[in-house]
Short mmCIF file of C-alpha atoms and ligand atoms in Angstrom, two decimals:
data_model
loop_
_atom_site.label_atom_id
_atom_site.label_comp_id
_atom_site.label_asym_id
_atom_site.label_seq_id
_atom_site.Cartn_x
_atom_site.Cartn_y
_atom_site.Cartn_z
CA UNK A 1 52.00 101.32 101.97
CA UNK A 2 52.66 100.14 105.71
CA UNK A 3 55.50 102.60 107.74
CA UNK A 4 57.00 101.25 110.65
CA UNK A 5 58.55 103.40 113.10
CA UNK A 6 61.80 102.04 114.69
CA UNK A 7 62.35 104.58 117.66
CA UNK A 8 63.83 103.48 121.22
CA UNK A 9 60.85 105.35 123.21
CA UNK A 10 57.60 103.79 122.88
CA UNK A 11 55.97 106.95 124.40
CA UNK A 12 57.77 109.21 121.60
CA UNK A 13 56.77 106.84 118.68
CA UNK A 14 53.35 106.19 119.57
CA UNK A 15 52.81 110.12 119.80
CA UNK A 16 54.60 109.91 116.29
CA UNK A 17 52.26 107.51 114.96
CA UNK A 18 49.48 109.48 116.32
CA UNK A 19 50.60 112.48 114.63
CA UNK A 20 51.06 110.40 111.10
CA UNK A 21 47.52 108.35 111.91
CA UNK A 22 46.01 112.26 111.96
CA UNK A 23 46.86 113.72 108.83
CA UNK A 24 46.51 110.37 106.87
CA UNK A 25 43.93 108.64 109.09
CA UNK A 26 43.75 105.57 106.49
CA UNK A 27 47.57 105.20 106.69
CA UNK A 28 49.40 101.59 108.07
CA UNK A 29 52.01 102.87 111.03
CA UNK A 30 53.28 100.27 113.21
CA UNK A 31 56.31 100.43 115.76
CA UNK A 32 59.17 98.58 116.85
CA UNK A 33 61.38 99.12 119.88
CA UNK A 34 64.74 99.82 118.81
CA UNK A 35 67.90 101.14 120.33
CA UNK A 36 70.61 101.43 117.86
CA UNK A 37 73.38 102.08 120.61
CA UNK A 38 72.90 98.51 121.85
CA UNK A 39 73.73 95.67 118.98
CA UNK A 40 71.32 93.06 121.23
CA UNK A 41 68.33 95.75 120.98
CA UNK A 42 69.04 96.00 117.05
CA UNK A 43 69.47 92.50 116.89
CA UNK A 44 66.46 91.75 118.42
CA UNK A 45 64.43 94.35 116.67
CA UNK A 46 65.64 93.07 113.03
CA UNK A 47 64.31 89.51 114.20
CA UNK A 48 61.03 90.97 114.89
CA UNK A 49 60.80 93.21 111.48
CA UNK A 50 61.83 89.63 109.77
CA UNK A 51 58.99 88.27 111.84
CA UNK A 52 56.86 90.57 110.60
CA UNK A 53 57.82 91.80 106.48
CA UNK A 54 58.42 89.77 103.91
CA UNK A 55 60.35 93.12 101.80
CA UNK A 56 61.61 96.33 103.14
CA UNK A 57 61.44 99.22 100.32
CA UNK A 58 62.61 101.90 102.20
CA UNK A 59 64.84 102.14 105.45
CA UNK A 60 65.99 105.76 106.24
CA UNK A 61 68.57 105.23 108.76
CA UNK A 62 68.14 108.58 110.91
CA UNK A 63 68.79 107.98 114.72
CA UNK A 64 72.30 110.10 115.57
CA UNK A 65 73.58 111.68 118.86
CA UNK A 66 76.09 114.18 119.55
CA UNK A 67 76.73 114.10 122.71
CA UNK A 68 78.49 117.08 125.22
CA UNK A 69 78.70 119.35 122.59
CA UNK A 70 81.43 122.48 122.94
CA UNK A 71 81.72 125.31 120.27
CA UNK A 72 84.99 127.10 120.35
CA UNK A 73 83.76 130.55 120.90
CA UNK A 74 87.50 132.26 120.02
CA UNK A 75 87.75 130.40 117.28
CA UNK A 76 84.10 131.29 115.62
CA UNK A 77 84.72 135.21 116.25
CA UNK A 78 88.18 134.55 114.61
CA UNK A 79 86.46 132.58 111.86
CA UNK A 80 84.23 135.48 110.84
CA UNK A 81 87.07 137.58 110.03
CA UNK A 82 88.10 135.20 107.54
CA UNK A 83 87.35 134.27 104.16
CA UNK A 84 86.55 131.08 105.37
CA UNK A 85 83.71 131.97 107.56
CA UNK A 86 80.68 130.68 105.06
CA UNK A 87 82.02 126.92 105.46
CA UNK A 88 82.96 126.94 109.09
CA UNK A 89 79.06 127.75 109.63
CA UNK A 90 77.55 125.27 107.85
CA UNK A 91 80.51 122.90 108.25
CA UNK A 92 81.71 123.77 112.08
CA UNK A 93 84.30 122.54 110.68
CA UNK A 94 87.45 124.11 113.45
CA UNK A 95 84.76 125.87 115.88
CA UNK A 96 83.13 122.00 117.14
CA UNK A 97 83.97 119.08 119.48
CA UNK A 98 82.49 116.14 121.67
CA UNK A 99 83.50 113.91 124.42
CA UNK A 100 82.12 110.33 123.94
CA UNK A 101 82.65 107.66 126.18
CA UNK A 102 81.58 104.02 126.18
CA UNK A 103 78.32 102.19 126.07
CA UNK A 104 77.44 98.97 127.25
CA UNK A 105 78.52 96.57 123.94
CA UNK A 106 82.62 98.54 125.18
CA UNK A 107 81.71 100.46 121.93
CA UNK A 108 82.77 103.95 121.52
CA UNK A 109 78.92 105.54 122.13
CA UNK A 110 79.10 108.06 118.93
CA UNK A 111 80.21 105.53 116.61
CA UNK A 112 77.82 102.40 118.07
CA UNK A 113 74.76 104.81 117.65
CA UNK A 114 75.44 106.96 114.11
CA UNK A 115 77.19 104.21 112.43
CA UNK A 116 77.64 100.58 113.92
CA UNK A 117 74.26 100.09 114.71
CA UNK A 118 72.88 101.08 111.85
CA UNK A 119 74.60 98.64 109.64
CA UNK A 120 74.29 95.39 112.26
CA UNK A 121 70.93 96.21 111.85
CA UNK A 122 71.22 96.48 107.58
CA UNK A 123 72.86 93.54 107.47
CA UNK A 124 70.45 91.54 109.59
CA UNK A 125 67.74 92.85 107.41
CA UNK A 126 69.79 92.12 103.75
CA UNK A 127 66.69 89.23 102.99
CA UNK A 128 64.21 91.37 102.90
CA UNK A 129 65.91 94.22 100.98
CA UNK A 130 67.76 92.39 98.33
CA UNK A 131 66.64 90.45 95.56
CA UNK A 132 63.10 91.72 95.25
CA UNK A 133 60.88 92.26 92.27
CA UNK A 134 62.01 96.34 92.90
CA UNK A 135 64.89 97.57 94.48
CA UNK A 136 64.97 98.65 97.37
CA UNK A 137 66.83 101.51 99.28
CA UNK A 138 69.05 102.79 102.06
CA UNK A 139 68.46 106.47 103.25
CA UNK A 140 71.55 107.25 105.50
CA UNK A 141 70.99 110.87 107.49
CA UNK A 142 75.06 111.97 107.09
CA UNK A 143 75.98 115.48 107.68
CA UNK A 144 78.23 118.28 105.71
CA UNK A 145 80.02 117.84 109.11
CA UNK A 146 81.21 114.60 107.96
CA UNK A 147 84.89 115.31 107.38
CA UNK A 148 88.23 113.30 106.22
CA UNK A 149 90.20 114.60 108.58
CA UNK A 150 88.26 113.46 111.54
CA UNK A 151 88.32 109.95 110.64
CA UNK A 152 91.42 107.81 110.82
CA UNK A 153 91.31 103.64 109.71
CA UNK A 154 93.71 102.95 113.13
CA UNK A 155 91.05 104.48 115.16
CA UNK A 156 87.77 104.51 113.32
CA UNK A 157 85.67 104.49 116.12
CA UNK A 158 87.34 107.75 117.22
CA UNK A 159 88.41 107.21 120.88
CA UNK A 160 91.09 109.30 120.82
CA UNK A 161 89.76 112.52 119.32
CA UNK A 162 87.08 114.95 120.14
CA UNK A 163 85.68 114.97 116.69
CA UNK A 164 83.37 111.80 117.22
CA UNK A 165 80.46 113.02 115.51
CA UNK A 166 82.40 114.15 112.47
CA UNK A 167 84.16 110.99 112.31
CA UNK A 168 81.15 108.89 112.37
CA UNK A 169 79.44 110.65 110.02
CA UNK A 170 82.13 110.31 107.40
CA UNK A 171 82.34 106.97 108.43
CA UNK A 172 78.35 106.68 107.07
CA UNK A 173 79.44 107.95 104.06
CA UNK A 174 82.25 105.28 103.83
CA UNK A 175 80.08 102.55 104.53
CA UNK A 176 77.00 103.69 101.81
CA UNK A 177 79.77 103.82 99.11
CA UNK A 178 80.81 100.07 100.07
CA UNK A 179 77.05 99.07 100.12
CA UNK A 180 76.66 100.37 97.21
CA UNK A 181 79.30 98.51 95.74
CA UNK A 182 78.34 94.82 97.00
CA UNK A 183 74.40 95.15 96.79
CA UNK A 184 73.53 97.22 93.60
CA UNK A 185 73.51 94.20 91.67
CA UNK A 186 71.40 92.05 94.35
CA UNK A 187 68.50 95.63 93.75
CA UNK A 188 69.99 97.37 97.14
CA UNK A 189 70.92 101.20 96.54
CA UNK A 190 72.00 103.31 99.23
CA UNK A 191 72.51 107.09 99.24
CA UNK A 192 74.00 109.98 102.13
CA UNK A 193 71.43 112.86 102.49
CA UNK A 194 72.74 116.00 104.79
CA UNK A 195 69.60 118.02 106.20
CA UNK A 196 71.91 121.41 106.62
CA UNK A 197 71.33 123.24 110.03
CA UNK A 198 67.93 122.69 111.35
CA UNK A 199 66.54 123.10 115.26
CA UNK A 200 65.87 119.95 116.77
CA UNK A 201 66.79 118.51 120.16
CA UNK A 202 70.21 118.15 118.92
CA UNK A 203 71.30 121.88 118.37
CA UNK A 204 68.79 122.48 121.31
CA UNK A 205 72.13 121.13 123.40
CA UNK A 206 74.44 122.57 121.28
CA UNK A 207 73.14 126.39 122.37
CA UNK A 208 70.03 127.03 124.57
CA UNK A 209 66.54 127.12 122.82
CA UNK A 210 66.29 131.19 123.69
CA UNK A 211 69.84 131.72 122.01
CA UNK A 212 68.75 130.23 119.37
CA UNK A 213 65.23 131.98 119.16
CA UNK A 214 67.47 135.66 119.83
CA UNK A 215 69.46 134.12 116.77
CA UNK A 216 66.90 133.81 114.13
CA UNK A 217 66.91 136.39 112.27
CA UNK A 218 70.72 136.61 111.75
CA UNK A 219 70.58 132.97 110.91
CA UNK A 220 67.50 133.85 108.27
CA UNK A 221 69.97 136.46 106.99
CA UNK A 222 72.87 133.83 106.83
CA UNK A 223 70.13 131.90 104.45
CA UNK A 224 71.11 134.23 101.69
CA UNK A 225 74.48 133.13 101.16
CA UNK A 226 74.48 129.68 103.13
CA UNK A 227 71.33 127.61 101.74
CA UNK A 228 72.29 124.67 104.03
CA UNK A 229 70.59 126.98 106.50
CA UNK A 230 67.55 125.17 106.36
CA UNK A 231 66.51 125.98 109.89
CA UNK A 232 63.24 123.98 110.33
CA UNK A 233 63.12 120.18 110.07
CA UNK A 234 60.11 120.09 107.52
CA UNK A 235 63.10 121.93 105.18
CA UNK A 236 66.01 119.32 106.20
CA UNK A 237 63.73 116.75 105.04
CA UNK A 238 63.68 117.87 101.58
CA UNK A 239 66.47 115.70 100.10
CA UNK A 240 65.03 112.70 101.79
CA UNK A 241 61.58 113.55 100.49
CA UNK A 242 63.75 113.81 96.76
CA UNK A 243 65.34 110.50 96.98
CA UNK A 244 62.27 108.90 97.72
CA UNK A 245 60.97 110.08 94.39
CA UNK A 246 63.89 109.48 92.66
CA UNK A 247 64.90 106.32 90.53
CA UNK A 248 67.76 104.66 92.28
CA UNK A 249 69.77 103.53 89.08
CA UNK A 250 69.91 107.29 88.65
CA UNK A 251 71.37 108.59 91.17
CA UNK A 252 75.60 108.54 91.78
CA UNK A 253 77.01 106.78 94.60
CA UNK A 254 79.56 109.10 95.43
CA UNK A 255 77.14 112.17 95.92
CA UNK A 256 76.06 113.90 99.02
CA UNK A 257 71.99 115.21 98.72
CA UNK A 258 72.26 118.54 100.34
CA UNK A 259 68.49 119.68 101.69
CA UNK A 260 68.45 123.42 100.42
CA UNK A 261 66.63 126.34 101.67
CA UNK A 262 67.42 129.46 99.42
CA UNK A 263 66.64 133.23 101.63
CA UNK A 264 63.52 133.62 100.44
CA UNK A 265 62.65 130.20 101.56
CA UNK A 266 62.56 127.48 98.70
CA UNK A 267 63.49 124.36 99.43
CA UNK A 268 65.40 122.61 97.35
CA UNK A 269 68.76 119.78 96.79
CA UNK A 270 72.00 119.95 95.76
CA UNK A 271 74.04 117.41 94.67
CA UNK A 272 77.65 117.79 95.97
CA UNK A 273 80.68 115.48 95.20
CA UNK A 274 81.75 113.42 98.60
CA UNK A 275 85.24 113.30 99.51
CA UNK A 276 85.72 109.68 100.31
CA UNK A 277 88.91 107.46 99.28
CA UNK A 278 87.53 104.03 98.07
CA UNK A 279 90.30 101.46 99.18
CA UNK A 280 89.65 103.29 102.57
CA UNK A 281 85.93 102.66 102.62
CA UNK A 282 86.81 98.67 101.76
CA UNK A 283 89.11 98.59 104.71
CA UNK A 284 86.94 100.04 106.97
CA UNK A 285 84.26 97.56 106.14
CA UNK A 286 86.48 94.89 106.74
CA UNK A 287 86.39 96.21 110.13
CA UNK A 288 82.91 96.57 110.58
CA UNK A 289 82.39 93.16 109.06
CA UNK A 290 85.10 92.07 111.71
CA UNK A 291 83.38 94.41 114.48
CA UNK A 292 80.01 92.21 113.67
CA UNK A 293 81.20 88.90 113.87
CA UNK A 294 82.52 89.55 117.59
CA UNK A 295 78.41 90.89 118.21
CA UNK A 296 76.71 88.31 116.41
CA UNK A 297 79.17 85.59 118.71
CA UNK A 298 78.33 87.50 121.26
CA UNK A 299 74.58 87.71 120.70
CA UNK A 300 74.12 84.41 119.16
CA UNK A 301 70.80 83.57 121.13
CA UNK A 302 69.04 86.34 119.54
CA UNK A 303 69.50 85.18 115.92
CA UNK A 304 67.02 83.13 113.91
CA UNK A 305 67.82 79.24 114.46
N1 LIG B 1 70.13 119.11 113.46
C1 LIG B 1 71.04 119.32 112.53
O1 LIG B 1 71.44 120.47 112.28
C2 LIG B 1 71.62 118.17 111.79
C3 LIG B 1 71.30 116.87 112.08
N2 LIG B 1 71.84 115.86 111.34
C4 LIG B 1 71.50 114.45 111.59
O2 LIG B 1 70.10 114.31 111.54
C5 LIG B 1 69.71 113.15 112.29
C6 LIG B 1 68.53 113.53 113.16
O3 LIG B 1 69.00 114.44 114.14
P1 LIG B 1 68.13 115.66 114.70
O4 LIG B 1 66.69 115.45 114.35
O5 LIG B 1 68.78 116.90 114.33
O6 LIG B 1 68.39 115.46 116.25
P2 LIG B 1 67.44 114.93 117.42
O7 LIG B 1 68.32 114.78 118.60
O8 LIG B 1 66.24 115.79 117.51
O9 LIG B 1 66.97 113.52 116.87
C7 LIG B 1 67.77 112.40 116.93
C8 LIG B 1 66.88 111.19 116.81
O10 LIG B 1 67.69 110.03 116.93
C9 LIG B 1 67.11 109.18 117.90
N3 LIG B 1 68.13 108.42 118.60
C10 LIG B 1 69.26 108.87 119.20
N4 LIG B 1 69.92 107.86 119.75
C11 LIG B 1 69.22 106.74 119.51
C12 LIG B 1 69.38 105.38 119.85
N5 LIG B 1 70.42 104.96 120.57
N6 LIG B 1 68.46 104.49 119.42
C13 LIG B 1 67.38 104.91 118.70
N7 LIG B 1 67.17 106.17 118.36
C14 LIG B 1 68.07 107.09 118.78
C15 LIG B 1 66.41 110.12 118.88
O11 LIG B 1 65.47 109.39 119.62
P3 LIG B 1 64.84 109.98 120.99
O12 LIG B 1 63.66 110.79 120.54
O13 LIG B 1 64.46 108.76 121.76
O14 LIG B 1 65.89 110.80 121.65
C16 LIG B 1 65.83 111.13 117.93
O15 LIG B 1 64.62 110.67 117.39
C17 LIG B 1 70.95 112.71 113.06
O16 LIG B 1 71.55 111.63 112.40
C18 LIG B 1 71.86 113.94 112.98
O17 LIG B 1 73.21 113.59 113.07
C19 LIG B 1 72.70 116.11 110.30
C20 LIG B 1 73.04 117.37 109.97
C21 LIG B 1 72.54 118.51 110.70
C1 LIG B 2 74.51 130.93 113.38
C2 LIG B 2 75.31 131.76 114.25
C3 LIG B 2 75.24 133.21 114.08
C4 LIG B 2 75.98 131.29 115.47
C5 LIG B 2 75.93 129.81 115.80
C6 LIG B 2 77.31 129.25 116.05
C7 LIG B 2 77.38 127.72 116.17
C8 LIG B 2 76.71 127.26 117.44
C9 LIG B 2 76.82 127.02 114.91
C10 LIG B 2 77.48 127.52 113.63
C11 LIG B 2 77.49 126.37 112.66
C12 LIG B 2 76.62 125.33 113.32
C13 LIG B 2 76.61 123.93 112.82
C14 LIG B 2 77.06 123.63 111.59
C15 LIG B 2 76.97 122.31 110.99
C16 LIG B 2 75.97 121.37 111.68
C17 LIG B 2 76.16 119.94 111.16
C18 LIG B 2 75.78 119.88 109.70
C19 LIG B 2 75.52 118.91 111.98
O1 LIG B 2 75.42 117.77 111.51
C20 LIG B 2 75.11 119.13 113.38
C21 LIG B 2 75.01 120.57 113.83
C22 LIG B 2 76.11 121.45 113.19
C23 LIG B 2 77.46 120.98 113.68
C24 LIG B 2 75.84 122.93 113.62
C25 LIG B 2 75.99 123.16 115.11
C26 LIG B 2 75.94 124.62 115.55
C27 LIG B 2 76.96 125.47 114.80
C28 LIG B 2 78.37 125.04 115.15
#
């Protein structure tokens, strides 16, 4: 088995390797430079994994930002007195928004990096994922954050709302039921996987580290009744860790794999039913297939001649 890392900081994936190359000391970890806000950076990193691999089995498709971060303070104490207040903390759904702004390619930055990226960079790698002797698979990192509401077809890359993050993640889950549809039968399965709440530089700018720390225990309490809590990212790996083990012809394309952590600290995954319209998901490829052709005319110089 041969991993390659796909990060954007050399420095931070060699450090990853190292830690990989310690614990299995006989295990293949390369690199590649990658960064999936920029379509010439993804373009030119897919040219040098086609360089390099004749078959892909695996891709988990993990990078995502959320970027200036605000909770709505009133509305979380007002949330707690409500019945409601178990799915606005593991949703945020109401008590969360972002400002986004954008990036080099004129892309709205939220939507370049969680979603747009990602697939420039699965579609430049479709020859060495589909038709092989086994299938092969798509691991998208979505969130139960993902939400309907935020997303709208007229503005999909979400420039006029401050639910960016939501929207793109929804968006993800969009896009792997579409995959899904066109690849299956060329042996490419994709699935969504949310890894629940767990500390990592993202909530780190959400709320201070030492908040967080003072918040521990309550959130360990929360555990009992919200097992999305899964706090620590060896736990919000679970479902990936699942899939991987999992058959792909078995699993349902229109499922979300929830990483679990019950209170007294099992991990486990849940299964839940996504809430995504399927002529919507078409049309929104369209656009992304639309959004593509303007990078790869744009970017011509870095594709394979
Ligand atoms: N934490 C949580 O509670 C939840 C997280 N998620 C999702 O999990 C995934 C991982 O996030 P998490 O570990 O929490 O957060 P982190 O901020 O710790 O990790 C995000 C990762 O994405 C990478 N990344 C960000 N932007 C780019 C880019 N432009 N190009 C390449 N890599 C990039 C970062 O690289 P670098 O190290 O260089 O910054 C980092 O490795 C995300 O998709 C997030 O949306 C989903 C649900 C809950
Ligand atoms: C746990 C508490 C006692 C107080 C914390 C309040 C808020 C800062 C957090 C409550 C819910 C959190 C979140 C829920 C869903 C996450 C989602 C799945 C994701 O993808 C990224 C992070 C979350 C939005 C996260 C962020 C912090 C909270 C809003």
């Amino acid at each position: 088995m041969h991993l390659c890392l796909a990060c954007r900081n050399a420095q931070r994936s060699e450090a990853a390797r190292d830690s990989v190359l310690a614990a299995h000391p006989a295990a293949q970890v390369s690199t590649v430079e990658v960064d999936l806000g920029s379509a010439a950076s993804v373009l030119r990193a897919a040219r040098e994994l086609r360089r390099r691999f004749q078959r892909l089995d695996f891709v988990f498709l993990n990078a995502g930002i959320m970027p200036n971060p605000h909770v709505n303070f009133k509305a979380l104490w007002q949330g707690l007195l409500t019945g409601k207040v178990l799915h606005m903390l593991t949703t945020a759904e109401g008590i969360m928004t972002q400002t986004d702004r954008l990036n080099g390619d004129g892309l709205q930055e939220v939507f370049a990096t969680n979603l747009f990226g990602h697939f420039l960079l699965v579609r430049q790698l479709e020859c060495l994922l589909c038709g092989n002797e086994k299938p092969s698979r798509l691991i998208w990192t979505s969130s139960s954050n993902a939400r309907e509401s935020a997303f709208s077809l007229s503005d999909y890359q979400h420039a006029k709302g401050q639910e960016s993050y939501s929207s793109s993640k929804y968006a993800t889950d969009l896009t792997s039921v579409v995959l899904n549809r066109k690849l299956n039968e060329q042996g490419l399965y994709s699935s969504v996987v949310c890894p629940g709440l767990v500390m990592s530089n993202m909530t780190y700018r959400i709320l201070p580290v030492f908040i967080w720390k003072l918040l521990m225990p309550i959130m360990w309490l929360i555990r009992f009744f919200a097992k999305t809590y899964t706090l620590t990212p060896y736990n919000g790996a679970e479902a990936h860790v699942w899939l991987f083990k999992q058959k792909p012809e078995s699993l349902d394309a229109l499922v979300k794999y929830h990483s679990c952590t019950s209170g007294l600290g099992k991990c486990y995954v849940e299964p839940r039913k996504m809430d995504v319209d399927e002529e919507t998901a078409e049309k929104f490829y369209e656009k992304l297939l639309e959004l593509e052709k303007q990078a790869l005319e744009r970017y011509g110089d870095l594709l394979d001649k």
